[in-house]
Amino acid sequence: MLGNDVVDLRDPESRPVSPRFDARVFCDAERRALDASRDRHRQRCRLWAAKEAAYKAVVARHAETIFSPPRFRVDLDEDASSGGVETPAGPVGVRVTERDGAVHAVACDEGSDALFEMTRLDAPGEGATHSAGDAPGLAVRRFATERIARSLALDPSSLEIRKRGRVPELWVEGRRHAALSLSHHGGVVGFACEVTR
């Protein structure tokens, strides 16, 4: 089971203006965590990204799952970098990182060997094949393909991203290789992949 989500903290859409948002999306324990946080905006984005990542992980195995945010209850450790999400299909572990003004949450089975990365489109780094001018869906596919190929020491042209229903999968040289999760928000893209070397 694998899912990921990114939230661009610099994007105005990441700052809801209605207090009803928190009441509609978060359970009592999550709202208490928001109230106790020194940075409510960051904590909200961490909780939201964890919910989305867990949903993507669950829907990959249970396609009928409906995303009802309060039913995906997040419990993060004190520094909000790891924890779990209780979902309608059972618990899912989650890791949350923050870098370059963005949050990246990865939900996966315990012991999973997941490769995951995120980047800003306006700062793609050395040798990147994506740019801020790409459509977000294309940019995240290019970024994931480039990074996974590098990790597997393969030519990027041997990798292909296909969809099974709504769920992306990584194919290598015409064979299904691994579960894959893609995400984009604002100026940020990210992926998670169960890499088999």
PDB file of C-alpha atoms in Angstrom:
ATOM      1  CA  MET A   1       0.000   0.000   0.000  1.00  0.00           C
ATOM      2  CA  LEU A   2       1.498   3.330  -1.042  1.00  0.00           C
ATOM      3  CA  GLY A   3       0.335   6.941  -1.356  1.00  0.00           C
ATOM      4  CA  ASN A   4       1.834  10.417  -1.270  1.00  0.00           C
ATOM      5  CA  ASP A   5       0.657  14.015  -1.211  1.00  0.00           C
ATOM      6  CA  VAL A   6       2.350  17.398  -1.436  1.00  0.00           C
ATOM      7  CA  VAL A   7       1.123  20.783  -0.217  1.00  0.00           C
ATOM      8  CA  ASP A   8       2.776  24.001  -1.360  1.00  0.00           C
ATOM      9  CA  LEU A   9       2.817  26.170   1.778  1.00  0.00           C
ATOM     10  CA  ARG A  10       3.424  29.245  -0.397  1.00  0.00           C
ATOM     11  CA  ASP A  11       0.274  28.699  -2.460  1.00  0.00           C
ATOM     12  CA  PRO A  12      -2.628  30.928  -1.296  1.00  0.00           C
ATOM     13  CA  GLU A  13      -5.012  27.960  -1.714  1.00  0.00           C
ATOM     14  CA  SER A  14      -3.262  26.184   1.155  1.00  0.00           C
ATOM     15  CA  ARG A  15      -4.637  28.815   3.580  1.00  0.00           C
ATOM     16  CA  PRO A  16      -8.376  28.281   4.023  1.00  0.00           C
ATOM     17  CA  VAL A  17     -10.139  31.408   5.217  1.00  0.00           C
ATOM     18  CA  SER A  18     -13.181  29.692   6.719  1.00  0.00           C
ATOM     19  CA  PRO A  19     -12.988  28.225  10.249  1.00  0.00           C
ATOM     20  CA  ARG A  20     -15.678  25.807   9.058  1.00  0.00           C
ATOM     21  CA  PHE A  21     -12.984  24.029   7.028  1.00  0.00           C
ATOM     22  CA  ASP A  22     -11.312  22.650  10.167  1.00  0.00           C
ATOM     23  CA  ALA A  23     -14.647  21.572  11.637  1.00  0.00           C
ATOM     24  CA  ARG A  24     -15.645  19.821   8.413  1.00  0.00           C
ATOM     25  CA  VAL A  25     -12.315  18.100   7.705  1.00  0.00           C
ATOM     26  CA  PHE A  26     -10.670  17.263  11.042  1.00  0.00           C
ATOM     27  CA  CYS A  27     -11.787  15.061  13.930  1.00  0.00           C
ATOM     28  CA  ASP A  28     -11.736  16.285  17.560  1.00  0.00           C
ATOM     29  CA  ALA A  29      -8.207  14.977  18.248  1.00  0.00           C
ATOM     30  CA  GLU A  30      -6.851  16.626  15.084  1.00  0.00           C
ATOM     31  CA  ARG A  31      -8.486  19.940  15.993  1.00  0.00           C
ATOM     32  CA  ARG A  32      -6.877  19.717  19.448  1.00  0.00           C
ATOM     33  CA  ALA A  33      -3.504  19.171  17.725  1.00  0.00           C
ATOM     34  CA  LEU A  34      -4.176  22.254  15.582  1.00  0.00           C
ATOM     35  CA  ASP A  35      -5.070  24.307  18.664  1.00  0.00           C
ATOM     36  CA  ALA A  36      -1.874  23.188  20.453  1.00  0.00           C
ATOM     37  CA  SER A  37       0.376  23.865  17.468  1.00  0.00           C
ATOM     38  CA  ARG A  38       2.686  26.877  17.354  1.00  0.00           C
ATOM     39  CA  ASP A  39       2.079  27.077  13.594  1.00  0.00           C
ATOM     40  CA  ARG A  40      -1.521  26.192  12.802  1.00  0.00           C
ATOM     41  CA  HIS A  41      -1.048  26.608   9.044  1.00  0.00           C
ATOM     42  CA  ARG A  42       1.848  24.121   8.863  1.00  0.00           C
ATOM     43  CA  GLN A  43       0.101  21.647  11.147  1.00  0.00           C
ATOM     44  CA  ARG A  44      -3.085  21.861   9.064  1.00  0.00           C
ATOM     45  CA  CYS A  45      -1.094  21.176   5.894  1.00  0.00           C
ATOM     46  CA  ARG A  46       0.721  18.232   7.520  1.00  0.00           C
ATOM     47  CA  LEU A  47      -2.569  16.694   8.659  1.00  0.00           C
ATOM     48  CA  TRP A  48      -4.227  17.281   5.287  1.00  0.00           C
ATOM     49  CA  ALA A  49      -1.286  15.810   3.334  1.00  0.00           C
ATOM     50  CA  ALA A  50      -1.269  12.742   5.620  1.00  0.00           C
ATOM     51  CA  LYS A  51      -5.010  12.215   5.007  1.00  0.00           C
ATOM     52  CA  GLU A  52      -4.596  12.511   1.234  1.00  0.00           C
ATOM     53  CA  ALA A  53      -1.557  10.198   1.175  1.00  0.00           C
ATOM     54  CA  ALA A  54      -3.400   7.579   3.248  1.00  0.00           C
ATOM     55  CA  TYR A  55      -6.441   7.810   0.977  1.00  0.00           C
ATOM     56  CA  LYS A  56      -4.280   7.218  -2.114  1.00  0.00           C
ATOM     57  CA  ALA A  57      -2.671   4.223  -0.401  1.00  0.00           C
ATOM     58  CA  VAL A  58      -6.038   2.720   0.517  1.00  0.00           C
ATOM     59  CA  VAL A  59      -7.770   3.379  -2.820  1.00  0.00           C
ATOM     60  CA  ALA A  60      -4.961   1.541  -4.640  1.00  0.00           C
ATOM     61  CA  ARG A  61      -6.167  -1.681  -2.951  1.00  0.00           C
ATOM     62  CA  HIS A  62      -9.801  -0.794  -2.329  1.00  0.00           C
ATOM     63  CA  ALA A  63     -11.016   1.167  -5.366  1.00  0.00           C
ATOM     64  CA  GLU A  64     -14.478   1.653  -3.856  1.00  0.00           C
ATOM     65  CA  THR A  65     -13.085   3.764  -0.970  1.00  0.00           C
ATOM     66  CA  ILE A  66     -14.593   7.253  -0.788  1.00  0.00           C
ATOM     67  CA  PHE A  67     -12.523  10.145   0.549  1.00  0.00           C
ATOM     68  CA  SER A  68     -14.320  11.457   3.603  1.00  0.00           C
ATOM     69  CA  PRO A  69     -11.603  13.442   5.436  1.00  0.00           C
ATOM     70  CA  PRO A  70     -12.931  12.966   9.010  1.00  0.00           C
ATOM     71  CA  ARG A  71     -12.868   9.170   8.463  1.00  0.00           C
ATOM     72  CA  PHE A  72      -9.097   9.344   7.854  1.00  0.00           C
ATOM     73  CA  ARG A  73      -7.897  10.164  11.379  1.00  0.00           C
ATOM     74  CA  VAL A  74      -4.258  11.273  11.633  1.00  0.00           C
ATOM     75  CA  ASP A  75      -2.095  10.813  14.717  1.00  0.00           C
ATOM     76  CA  LEU A  76       1.387  12.295  14.256  1.00  0.00           C
ATOM     77  CA  ASP A  77       4.244  12.127  16.752  1.00  0.00           C
ATOM     78  CA  GLU A  78       5.310  15.203  18.684  1.00  0.00           C
ATOM     79  CA  ASP A  79       7.456  16.674  15.908  1.00  0.00           C
ATOM     80  CA  ALA A  80       4.751  15.820  13.300  1.00  0.00           C
ATOM     81  CA  SER A  81       7.210  13.848  11.148  1.00  0.00           C
ATOM     82  CA  SER A  82       5.703  10.377  11.435  1.00  0.00           C
ATOM     83  CA  GLY A  83       2.721   8.529  12.785  1.00  0.00           C
ATOM     84  CA  GLY A  84      -0.310   6.780  11.481  1.00  0.00           C
ATOM     85  CA  VAL A  85      -3.649   7.298   9.832  1.00  0.00           C
ATOM     86  CA  GLU A  86      -6.685   5.271  10.861  1.00  0.00           C
ATOM     87  CA  THR A  87      -8.621   4.643   7.649  1.00  0.00           C
ATOM     88  CA  PRO A  88     -11.847   2.783   6.792  1.00  0.00           C
ATOM     89  CA  ALA A  89      -9.572  -0.074   5.578  1.00  0.00           C
ATOM     90  CA  GLY A  90      -7.363  -0.126   8.697  1.00  0.00           C
ATOM     91  CA  PRO A  91      -4.243   1.713   9.883  1.00  0.00           C
ATOM     92  CA  VAL A  92      -1.588   3.072   7.522  1.00  0.00           C
ATOM     93  CA  GLY A  93       1.834   4.393   8.559  1.00  0.00           C
ATOM     94  CA  VAL A  94       2.787   7.874   7.405  1.00  0.00           C
ATOM     95  CA  ARG A  95       5.975   9.972   7.183  1.00  0.00           C
ATOM     96  CA  VAL A  96       5.807  13.738   6.770  1.00  0.00           C
ATOM     97  CA  THR A  97       8.691  15.955   5.674  1.00  0.00           C
ATOM     98  CA  GLU A  98       8.932  19.672   5.003  1.00  0.00           C
ATOM     99  CA  ARG A  99      11.415  21.333   2.674  1.00  0.00           C
ATOM    100  CA  ASP A 100      11.544  24.398   0.418  1.00  0.00           C
ATOM    101  CA  GLY A 101       8.189  25.693   1.660  1.00  0.00           C
ATOM    102  CA  ALA A 102       6.335  22.457   0.983  1.00  0.00           C
ATOM    103  CA  VAL A 103       4.990  19.467   2.900  1.00  0.00           C
ATOM    104  CA  HIS A 104       5.373  15.915   1.582  1.00  0.00           C
ATOM    105  CA  ALA A 105       3.466  13.033   3.197  1.00  0.00           C
ATOM    106  CA  VAL A 106       4.106   9.398   2.293  1.00  0.00           C
ATOM    107  CA  ALA A 107       1.802   6.621   3.464  1.00  0.00           C
ATOM    108  CA  CYS A 108       3.043   3.047   3.143  1.00  0.00           C
ATOM    109  CA  ASP A 109       3.045  -0.368   4.725  1.00  0.00           C
ATOM    110  CA  GLU A 110       5.491  -0.884   7.577  1.00  0.00           C
ATOM    111  CA  GLY A 111       8.870  -2.038   6.279  1.00  0.00           C
ATOM    112  CA  SER A 112       8.138  -0.866   2.733  1.00  0.00           C
ATOM    113  CA  ASP A 113      11.193   0.125   0.691  1.00  0.00           C
ATOM    114  CA  ALA A 114       9.726   3.287  -0.794  1.00  0.00           C
ATOM    115  CA  LEU A 115      11.617   5.844  -2.832  1.00  0.00           C
ATOM    116  CA  PHE A 116      10.036   9.287  -2.457  1.00  0.00           C
ATOM    117  CA  GLU A 117      11.007  12.804  -3.438  1.00  0.00           C
ATOM    118  CA  MET A 118       9.507  16.218  -4.034  1.00  0.00           C
ATOM    119  CA  THR A 119      10.743  19.358  -5.751  1.00  0.00           C
ATOM    120  CA  ARG A 120       9.718  22.875  -6.639  1.00  0.00           C
ATOM    121  CA  LEU A 121       9.137  23.356 -10.335  1.00  0.00           C
ATOM    122  CA  ASP A 122      10.820  26.754 -10.295  1.00  0.00           C
ATOM    123  CA  ALA A 123      14.004  25.193  -8.807  1.00  0.00           C
ATOM    124  CA  PRO A 124      14.302  21.847 -10.606  1.00  0.00           C
ATOM    125  CA  GLY A 125      17.963  21.162  -9.881  1.00  0.00           C
ATOM    126  CA  GLU A 126      20.776  19.844 -11.978  1.00  0.00           C
ATOM    127  CA  GLY A 127      19.860  17.726 -14.981  1.00  0.00           C
ATOM    128  CA  ALA A 128      16.095  17.893 -14.471  1.00  0.00           C
ATOM    129  CA  THR A 129      13.783  17.302 -17.424  1.00  0.00           C
ATOM    130  CA  HIS A 130      10.794  19.225 -16.050  1.00  0.00           C
ATOM    131  CA  SER A 131      10.138  22.950 -15.821  1.00  0.00           C
ATOM    132  CA  ALA A 132       7.725  25.449 -14.338  1.00  0.00           C
ATOM    133  CA  GLY A 133       6.140  25.764 -17.809  1.00  0.00           C
ATOM    134  CA  ASP A 134       5.031  22.106 -17.869  1.00  0.00           C
ATOM    135  CA  ALA A 135       1.475  21.164 -16.952  1.00  0.00           C
ATOM    136  CA  PRO A 136       1.624  19.805 -13.368  1.00  0.00           C
ATOM    137  CA  GLY A 137       0.600  16.273 -14.398  1.00  0.00           C
ATOM    138  CA  LEU A 138       3.332  16.123 -17.030  1.00  0.00           C
ATOM    139  CA  ALA A 139       5.897  17.691 -14.691  1.00  0.00           C
ATOM    140  CA  VAL A 140       5.306  15.146 -11.914  1.00  0.00           C
ATOM    141  CA  ARG A 141       5.535  12.246 -14.380  1.00  0.00           C
ATOM    142  CA  ARG A 142       8.807  13.540 -15.807  1.00  0.00           C
ATOM    143  CA  PHE A 143      10.228  14.177 -12.333  1.00  0.00           C
ATOM    144  CA  ALA A 144       9.262  10.711 -11.076  1.00  0.00           C
ATOM    145  CA  THR A 145      10.590   8.973 -14.196  1.00  0.00           C
ATOM    146  CA  GLU A 146      13.886  10.864 -14.012  1.00  0.00           C
ATOM    147  CA  ARG A 147      14.477  10.147 -10.306  1.00  0.00           C
ATOM    148  CA  ILE A 148      13.358   6.508 -10.390  1.00  0.00           C
ATOM    149  CA  ALA A 149      15.499   5.787 -13.469  1.00  0.00           C
ATOM    150  CA  ARG A 150      18.508   7.297 -11.693  1.00  0.00           C
ATOM    151  CA  SER A 151      17.818   5.189  -8.596  1.00  0.00           C
ATOM    152  CA  LEU A 152      17.516   1.993 -10.656  1.00  0.00           C
ATOM    153  CA  ALA A 153      20.461   2.891 -12.933  1.00  0.00           C
ATOM    154  CA  LEU A 154      18.193   2.657 -15.994  1.00  0.00           C
ATOM    155  CA  ASP A 155      17.611   4.798 -19.042  1.00  0.00           C
ATOM    156  CA  PRO A 156      14.508   6.950 -18.371  1.00  0.00           C
ATOM    157  CA  SER A 157      13.139   5.929 -21.767  1.00  0.00           C
ATOM    158  CA  SER A 158      12.737   2.348 -20.448  1.00  0.00           C
ATOM    159  CA  LEU A 159      10.272   3.566 -17.797  1.00  0.00           C
ATOM    160  CA  GLU A 160       6.613   4.238 -18.416  1.00  0.00           C
ATOM    161  CA  ILE A 161       3.837   5.409 -16.126  1.00  0.00           C
ATOM    162  CA  ARG A 162       0.498   3.752 -16.830  1.00  0.00           C
ATOM    163  CA  LYS A 163      -2.821   3.930 -15.024  1.00  0.00           C
ATOM    164  CA  ARG A 164      -4.901   1.065 -13.689  1.00  0.00           C
ATOM    165  CA  GLY A 165      -8.212   2.835 -13.166  1.00  0.00           C
ATOM    166  CA  ARG A 166      -7.216   5.972 -11.266  1.00  0.00           C
ATOM    167  CA  VAL A 167      -4.031   4.454  -9.823  1.00  0.00           C
ATOM    168  CA  PRO A 168      -0.654   5.045 -11.533  1.00  0.00           C
ATOM    169  CA  GLU A 169       1.831   2.193 -11.899  1.00  0.00           C
ATOM    170  CA  LEU A 170       5.478   2.096 -12.916  1.00  0.00           C
ATOM    171  CA  TRP A 171       6.301  -0.137 -15.877  1.00  0.00           C
ATOM    172  CA  VAL A 172       9.875  -0.987 -16.881  1.00  0.00           C
ATOM    173  CA  GLU A 173      10.600  -2.333 -20.351  1.00  0.00           C
ATOM    174  CA  GLY A 174       6.955  -3.263 -20.893  1.00  0.00           C
ATOM    175  CA  ARG A 175       6.392  -5.010 -17.532  1.00  0.00           C
ATOM    176  CA  ARG A 176       4.611  -3.775 -14.432  1.00  0.00           C
ATOM    177  CA  HIS A 177       7.355  -3.006 -11.951  1.00  0.00           C
ATOM    178  CA  ALA A 178       5.965  -1.193  -8.926  1.00  0.00           C
ATOM    179  CA  ALA A 179       3.208   0.713  -7.201  1.00  0.00           C
ATOM    180  CA  LEU A 180       3.491   4.455  -7.741  1.00  0.00           C
ATOM    181  CA  SER A 181       1.850   7.555  -6.300  1.00  0.00           C
ATOM    182  CA  LEU A 182       2.031  11.019  -7.882  1.00  0.00           C
ATOM    183  CA  SER A 183       1.069  14.401  -6.444  1.00  0.00           C
ATOM    184  CA  HIS A 184       1.231  18.077  -7.364  1.00  0.00           C
ATOM    185  CA  HIS A 185       0.052  21.291  -5.732  1.00  0.00           C
ATOM    186  CA  GLY A 186       0.936  24.888  -6.512  1.00  0.00           C
ATOM    187  CA  GLY A 187       4.569  24.907  -7.628  1.00  0.00           C
ATOM    188  CA  VAL A 188       5.478  21.548  -6.070  1.00  0.00           C
ATOM    189  CA  VAL A 189       5.476  17.968  -7.384  1.00  0.00           C
ATOM    190  CA  GLY A 190       6.217  14.736  -5.540  1.00  0.00           C
ATOM    191  CA  PHE A 191       6.078  10.979  -5.916  1.00  0.00           C
ATOM    192  CA  ALA A 192       6.474   7.758  -3.971  1.00  0.00           C
ATOM    193  CA  CYS A 193       7.379   4.431  -5.520  1.00  0.00           C
ATOM    194  CA  GLU A 194       7.879   0.909  -4.134  1.00  0.00           C
ATOM    195  CA  VAL A 195      11.237   0.262  -5.748  1.00  0.00           C
ATOM    196  CA  THR A 196      12.409  -3.269  -6.515  1.00  0.00           C
ATOM    197  CA  ARG A 197      16.053  -3.161  -7.478  1.00  0.00           C
TER     198      ARG A 197
END
